[in-house]
């Protein structure tokens, strides 16, 4: 069909041009907006500056086609072939390109905002300075593509293949890259503020000087990645792998990285004010000094060597364990959750629920701490719901009295400081428990429930993985003897002597394993 005829038919109102062969046709500047061109062969055609707005080009052949400066907003190009096509400065805003093939296509400075490229193949494509705001690129293949200085704010890149892509200087703020493949990707100077990179593979990626403030990198793999001079302040690095990563001069202020693996990582000059030093694996890490200043201005520098880094960070997180001598049933589970929810109103540090491990005989309720100094205080407060609460609290009070009654010369200055901080936290816990006891309705959920009357064992675990048995009920783990047979409700409990006893040396050995409270 000649071009003149096509234009006449279009002018006359005809819109269906499916399966036409327009190979090598010169359609520069033509207006075919809203036309149905599905399956049309437009390979090697010239459509530069053409108006194809809202047209249907599904499964069309546009290989090596000139579409530079064309208007394709709202166009359906799903499953179309645009390999090596010239799409420079094209307008594809809100276009549909699901499953489309754009291998080595030229999309320099193209407008692609809110377009749908899910499952599309853009491998080797050039998208330099392209605009892809809120664009859907989920599960797309962009391996080896060039997106230097592209704008991808709020883009959907879930499970997208971005291996070896050049994203240097790109704006990915607020983008969702969860589960994305980013091996050896160049993100130097990129803006990833608030981006979701959870579970992403960033092995050997370059993130030099990148902005990762508030980014979510939980469970991400960054082994061998270069994060030098990057800003990760307030980022989420929970359970992130940073094995042999370069974090020199990186800003890690108030980062949440419990469970992170920094084995063999380089940390010299890192800014770590407000970052936890517990629950971090740093075996064979390299660090000459840290910047501990609040503003990262090196006003407070801490020097250390290979031996000191293992004491500066501890892999173990302190825990309070309440071991109940009975399995948790559904009604008790509900009561337990409701009780600790109510208690958390008075104890802000219990804003996270405990972990619960249940077997056929026992229930272990674990409260994970971010500091050793609140171990005794937390145990004192969390046992309140159980019948053994009073006895446990008495034991903890005795331990604190024992520590505070010693002659000042008995302890080193560092130990004295630890005891003062333990005492401050403990006194605060007493006040909180007193408030809870005054609240008549607070503990109503656990009253009358057998689970809370069951014998308990309370154990503390410090940051050096040392355990300390605070209280052990005399009948914990002992078989109940029934005097009248299996069906009788009257029971006799075997009485055994209380075995918990503490020497000052036992307590001090446990305290010596505490992580240094200073930042």
Short mmCIF file of N, CA and C in Angstrom, two decimals, residues 216-281:
data_model
loop_
_atom_site.label_atom_id
_atom_site.label_comp_id
_atom_site.label_asym_id
_atom_site.label_seq_id
_atom_site.Cartn_x
_atom_site.Cartn_y
_atom_site.Cartn_z
N UNK A 216 16.34 0.58 51.93
CA UNK A 216 16.13 -0.74 52.53
C UNK A 216 17.01 -1.75 51.80
N UNK A 217 18.07 -2.19 52.48
CA UNK A 217 18.99 -3.18 51.93
C UNK A 217 18.96 -4.47 52.75
N UNK A 218 17.86 -4.69 53.45
CA UNK A 218 17.76 -5.89 54.28
C UNK A 218 17.85 -7.14 53.41
N UNK A 219 18.65 -8.10 53.87
CA UNK A 219 18.84 -9.38 53.18
C UNK A 219 19.48 -9.23 51.80
N UNK A 220 19.98 -8.04 51.48
CA UNK A 220 20.65 -7.84 50.19
C UNK A 220 22.05 -8.45 50.24
N UNK A 221 22.57 -8.76 49.06
CA UNK A 221 23.92 -9.34 48.94
C UNK A 221 24.84 -8.30 48.33
N UNK A 222 25.78 -7.80 49.15
CA UNK A 222 26.71 -6.77 48.71
C UNK A 222 28.16 -7.23 48.84
N UNK A 223 28.38 -8.52 48.75
CA UNK A 223 29.73 -9.05 48.87
C UNK A 223 30.62 -8.45 47.78
N UNK A 224 31.76 -7.92 48.20
CA UNK A 224 32.70 -7.35 47.25
C UNK A 224 32.29 -6.01 46.67
N UNK A 225 31.16 -5.46 47.10
CA UNK A 225 30.69 -4.17 46.57
C UNK A 225 31.55 -3.02 47.09
N UNK A 226 31.66 -1.97 46.31
CA UNK A 226 32.41 -0.78 46.70
C UNK A 226 31.42 0.31 47.12
N UNK A 227 31.33 0.52 48.44
CA UNK A 227 30.43 1.53 49.02
C UNK A 227 31.22 2.69 49.62
N UNK A 228 32.46 2.84 49.20
CA UNK A 228 33.28 3.90 49.77
C UNK A 228 32.65 5.27 49.49
N UNK A 229 32.64 6.08 50.54
CA UNK A 229 32.10 7.45 50.50
C UNK A 229 30.59 7.51 50.24
N UNK A 230 29.92 6.37 50.28
CA UNK A 230 28.46 6.36 50.12
C UNK A 230 27.79 6.82 51.40
N UNK A 231 26.58 7.31 51.27
CA UNK A 231 25.80 7.77 52.44
C UNK A 231 24.67 6.78 52.69
N UNK A 232 24.83 5.98 53.78
CA UNK A 232 23.82 5.00 54.16
C UNK A 232 23.16 5.37 55.49
N UNK A 233 23.17 6.64 55.83
CA UNK A 233 22.59 7.04 57.11
C UNK A 233 21.11 6.65 57.17
N UNK A 234 20.72 6.10 58.31
CA UNK A 234 19.36 5.62 58.59
C UNK A 234 18.91 4.50 57.65
N UNK A 235 19.85 3.86 56.95
CA UNK A 235 19.48 2.76 56.05
C UNK A 235 19.20 1.48 56.82
N UNK A 236 18.47 0.57 56.20
CA UNK A 236 18.15 -0.73 56.78
C UNK A 236 19.08 -1.77 56.17
N UNK A 237 20.00 -2.28 57.00
CA UNK A 237 20.95 -3.30 56.56
C UNK A 237 20.79 -4.58 57.37
N UNK A 238 19.58 -4.84 57.82
CA UNK A 238 19.33 -6.03 58.62
C UNK A 238 19.63 -7.29 57.82
N UNK A 239 20.52 -8.13 58.37
CA UNK A 239 20.90 -9.40 57.76
C UNK A 239 21.50 -9.24 56.36
N UNK A 240 22.10 -8.09 56.11
CA UNK A 240 22.73 -7.84 54.81
C UNK A 240 24.12 -8.46 54.76
N UNK A 241 24.49 -9.02 53.61
CA UNK A 241 25.82 -9.58 53.42
C UNK A 241 26.74 -8.53 52.82
N UNK A 242 27.77 -8.14 53.61
CA UNK A 242 28.75 -7.15 53.17
C UNK A 242 30.16 -7.74 53.24
N UNK A 243 30.24 -9.03 52.96
CA UNK A 243 31.52 -9.74 53.03
C UNK A 243 32.50 -9.13 52.03
N UNK A 244 33.66 -8.72 52.55
CA UNK A 244 34.73 -8.11 51.74
C UNK A 244 34.27 -6.84 51.00
N UNK A 245 33.21 -6.21 51.48
CA UNK A 245 32.77 -4.94 50.88
C UNK A 245 33.69 -3.81 51.33
N UNK A 246 33.79 -2.77 50.51
CA UNK A 246 34.58 -1.58 50.86
C UNK A 246 33.65 -0.51 51.41
N UNK A 247 33.74 -0.29 52.74
CA UNK A 247 32.91 0.71 53.42
C UNK A 247 33.79 1.83 53.97
N UNK A 248 34.94 2.05 53.35
CA UNK A 248 35.84 3.10 53.84
C UNK A 248 35.21 4.47 53.61
N UNK A 249 35.24 5.29 54.66
CA UNK A 249 34.68 6.65 54.65
C UNK A 249 33.18 6.68 54.33
N UNK A 250 32.52 5.56 54.55
CA UNK A 250 31.08 5.48 54.31
C UNK A 250 30.31 6.04 55.51
N UNK A 251 29.22 6.73 55.24
CA UNK A 251 28.39 7.27 56.32
C UNK A 251 27.36 6.21 56.73
N UNK A 252 27.53 5.70 57.95
CA UNK A 252 26.64 4.67 58.49
C UNK A 252 25.95 5.17 59.75
N UNK A 253 25.73 6.48 59.82
CA UNK A 253 25.13 7.09 61.00
C UNK A 253 23.70 6.56 61.19
N UNK A 254 23.45 6.02 62.38
CA UNK A 254 22.14 5.49 62.79
C UNK A 254 21.62 4.42 61.84
N UNK A 255 22.53 3.69 61.20
CA UNK A 255 22.12 2.58 60.34
C UNK A 255 21.64 1.42 61.21
N UNK A 256 20.68 0.68 60.71
CA UNK A 256 20.17 -0.50 61.42
C UNK A 256 20.74 -1.72 60.72
N UNK A 257 21.76 -2.35 61.30
CA UNK A 257 22.46 -3.43 60.61
C UNK A 257 22.64 -4.68 61.47
N UNK A 258 21.74 -4.91 62.37
CA UNK A 258 21.79 -6.12 63.19
C UNK A 258 21.66 -7.34 62.27
N UNK A 259 22.55 -8.30 62.49
CA UNK A 259 22.56 -9.50 61.67
C UNK A 259 23.38 -9.37 60.40
N UNK A 260 23.97 -8.18 60.18
CA UNK A 260 24.80 -7.98 58.98
C UNK A 260 26.11 -8.74 59.09
N UNK A 261 26.61 -9.19 57.95
CA UNK A 261 27.87 -9.93 57.89
C UNK A 261 28.91 -9.06 57.20
N UNK A 262 29.87 -8.53 58.00
CA UNK A 262 30.94 -7.68 57.48
C UNK A 262 32.28 -8.40 57.51
N UNK A 263 32.26 -9.69 57.38
CA UNK A 263 33.49 -10.48 57.38
C UNK A 263 34.43 -9.98 56.29
N UNK A 264 35.65 -9.61 56.69
CA UNK A 264 36.65 -9.17 55.72
C UNK A 264 36.39 -7.80 55.10
N UNK A 265 35.37 -7.09 55.58
CA UNK A 265 35.06 -5.77 55.01
C UNK A 265 36.08 -4.72 55.44
N UNK A 266 36.20 -3.66 54.65
CA UNK A 266 37.07 -2.54 54.99
C UNK A 266 36.20 -1.42 55.54
N UNK A 267 36.51 -0.97 56.78
CA UNK A 267 35.66 0.01 57.47
C UNK A 267 36.43 1.26 57.89
N UNK A 268 37.64 1.41 57.46
CA UNK A 268 38.45 2.57 57.87
C UNK A 268 37.75 3.88 57.50
N UNK A 269 37.62 4.74 58.50
CA UNK A 269 37.02 6.05 58.28
C UNK A 269 35.51 6.07 58.23
N UNK A 270 34.86 4.93 58.46
CA UNK A 270 33.40 4.90 58.42
C UNK A 270 32.80 5.72 59.56
N UNK A 271 31.69 6.39 59.28
CA UNK A 271 30.98 7.19 60.27
C UNK A 271 29.88 6.30 60.85
N UNK A 272 30.00 5.96 62.13
CA UNK A 272 29.08 4.96 62.71
C UNK A 272 28.34 5.48 63.95
N UNK A 273 28.20 6.79 64.08
CA UNK A 273 27.47 7.33 65.24
C UNK A 273 26.04 6.77 65.24
N UNK A 274 25.62 6.28 66.41
CA UNK A 274 24.25 5.79 66.57
C UNK A 274 24.00 4.42 65.98
N UNK A 275 25.01 3.80 65.38
CA UNK A 275 24.86 2.46 64.82
C UNK A 275 25.15 1.42 65.89
N UNK A 276 24.39 0.34 65.89
CA UNK A 276 24.58 -0.71 66.88
C UNK A 276 25.95 -1.36 66.69
N UNK A 277 26.53 -1.75 67.82
CA UNK A 277 27.79 -2.49 67.77
C UNK A 277 27.57 -3.93 68.23
N UNK A 278 26.34 -4.33 68.31
CA UNK A 278 25.97 -5.69 68.69
C UNK A 278 25.23 -6.36 67.55
N UNK A 279 25.39 -7.69 67.47
CA UNK A 279 24.70 -8.43 66.42
C UNK A 279 25.34 -8.25 65.06
N UNK A 280 26.62 -7.83 65.03
CA UNK A 280 27.33 -7.59 63.78
C UNK A 280 28.51 -8.56 63.68
N UNK A 281 28.65 -9.21 62.54
CA UNK A 281 29.77 -10.12 62.33
C UNK A 281 30.90 -9.39 61.62
#
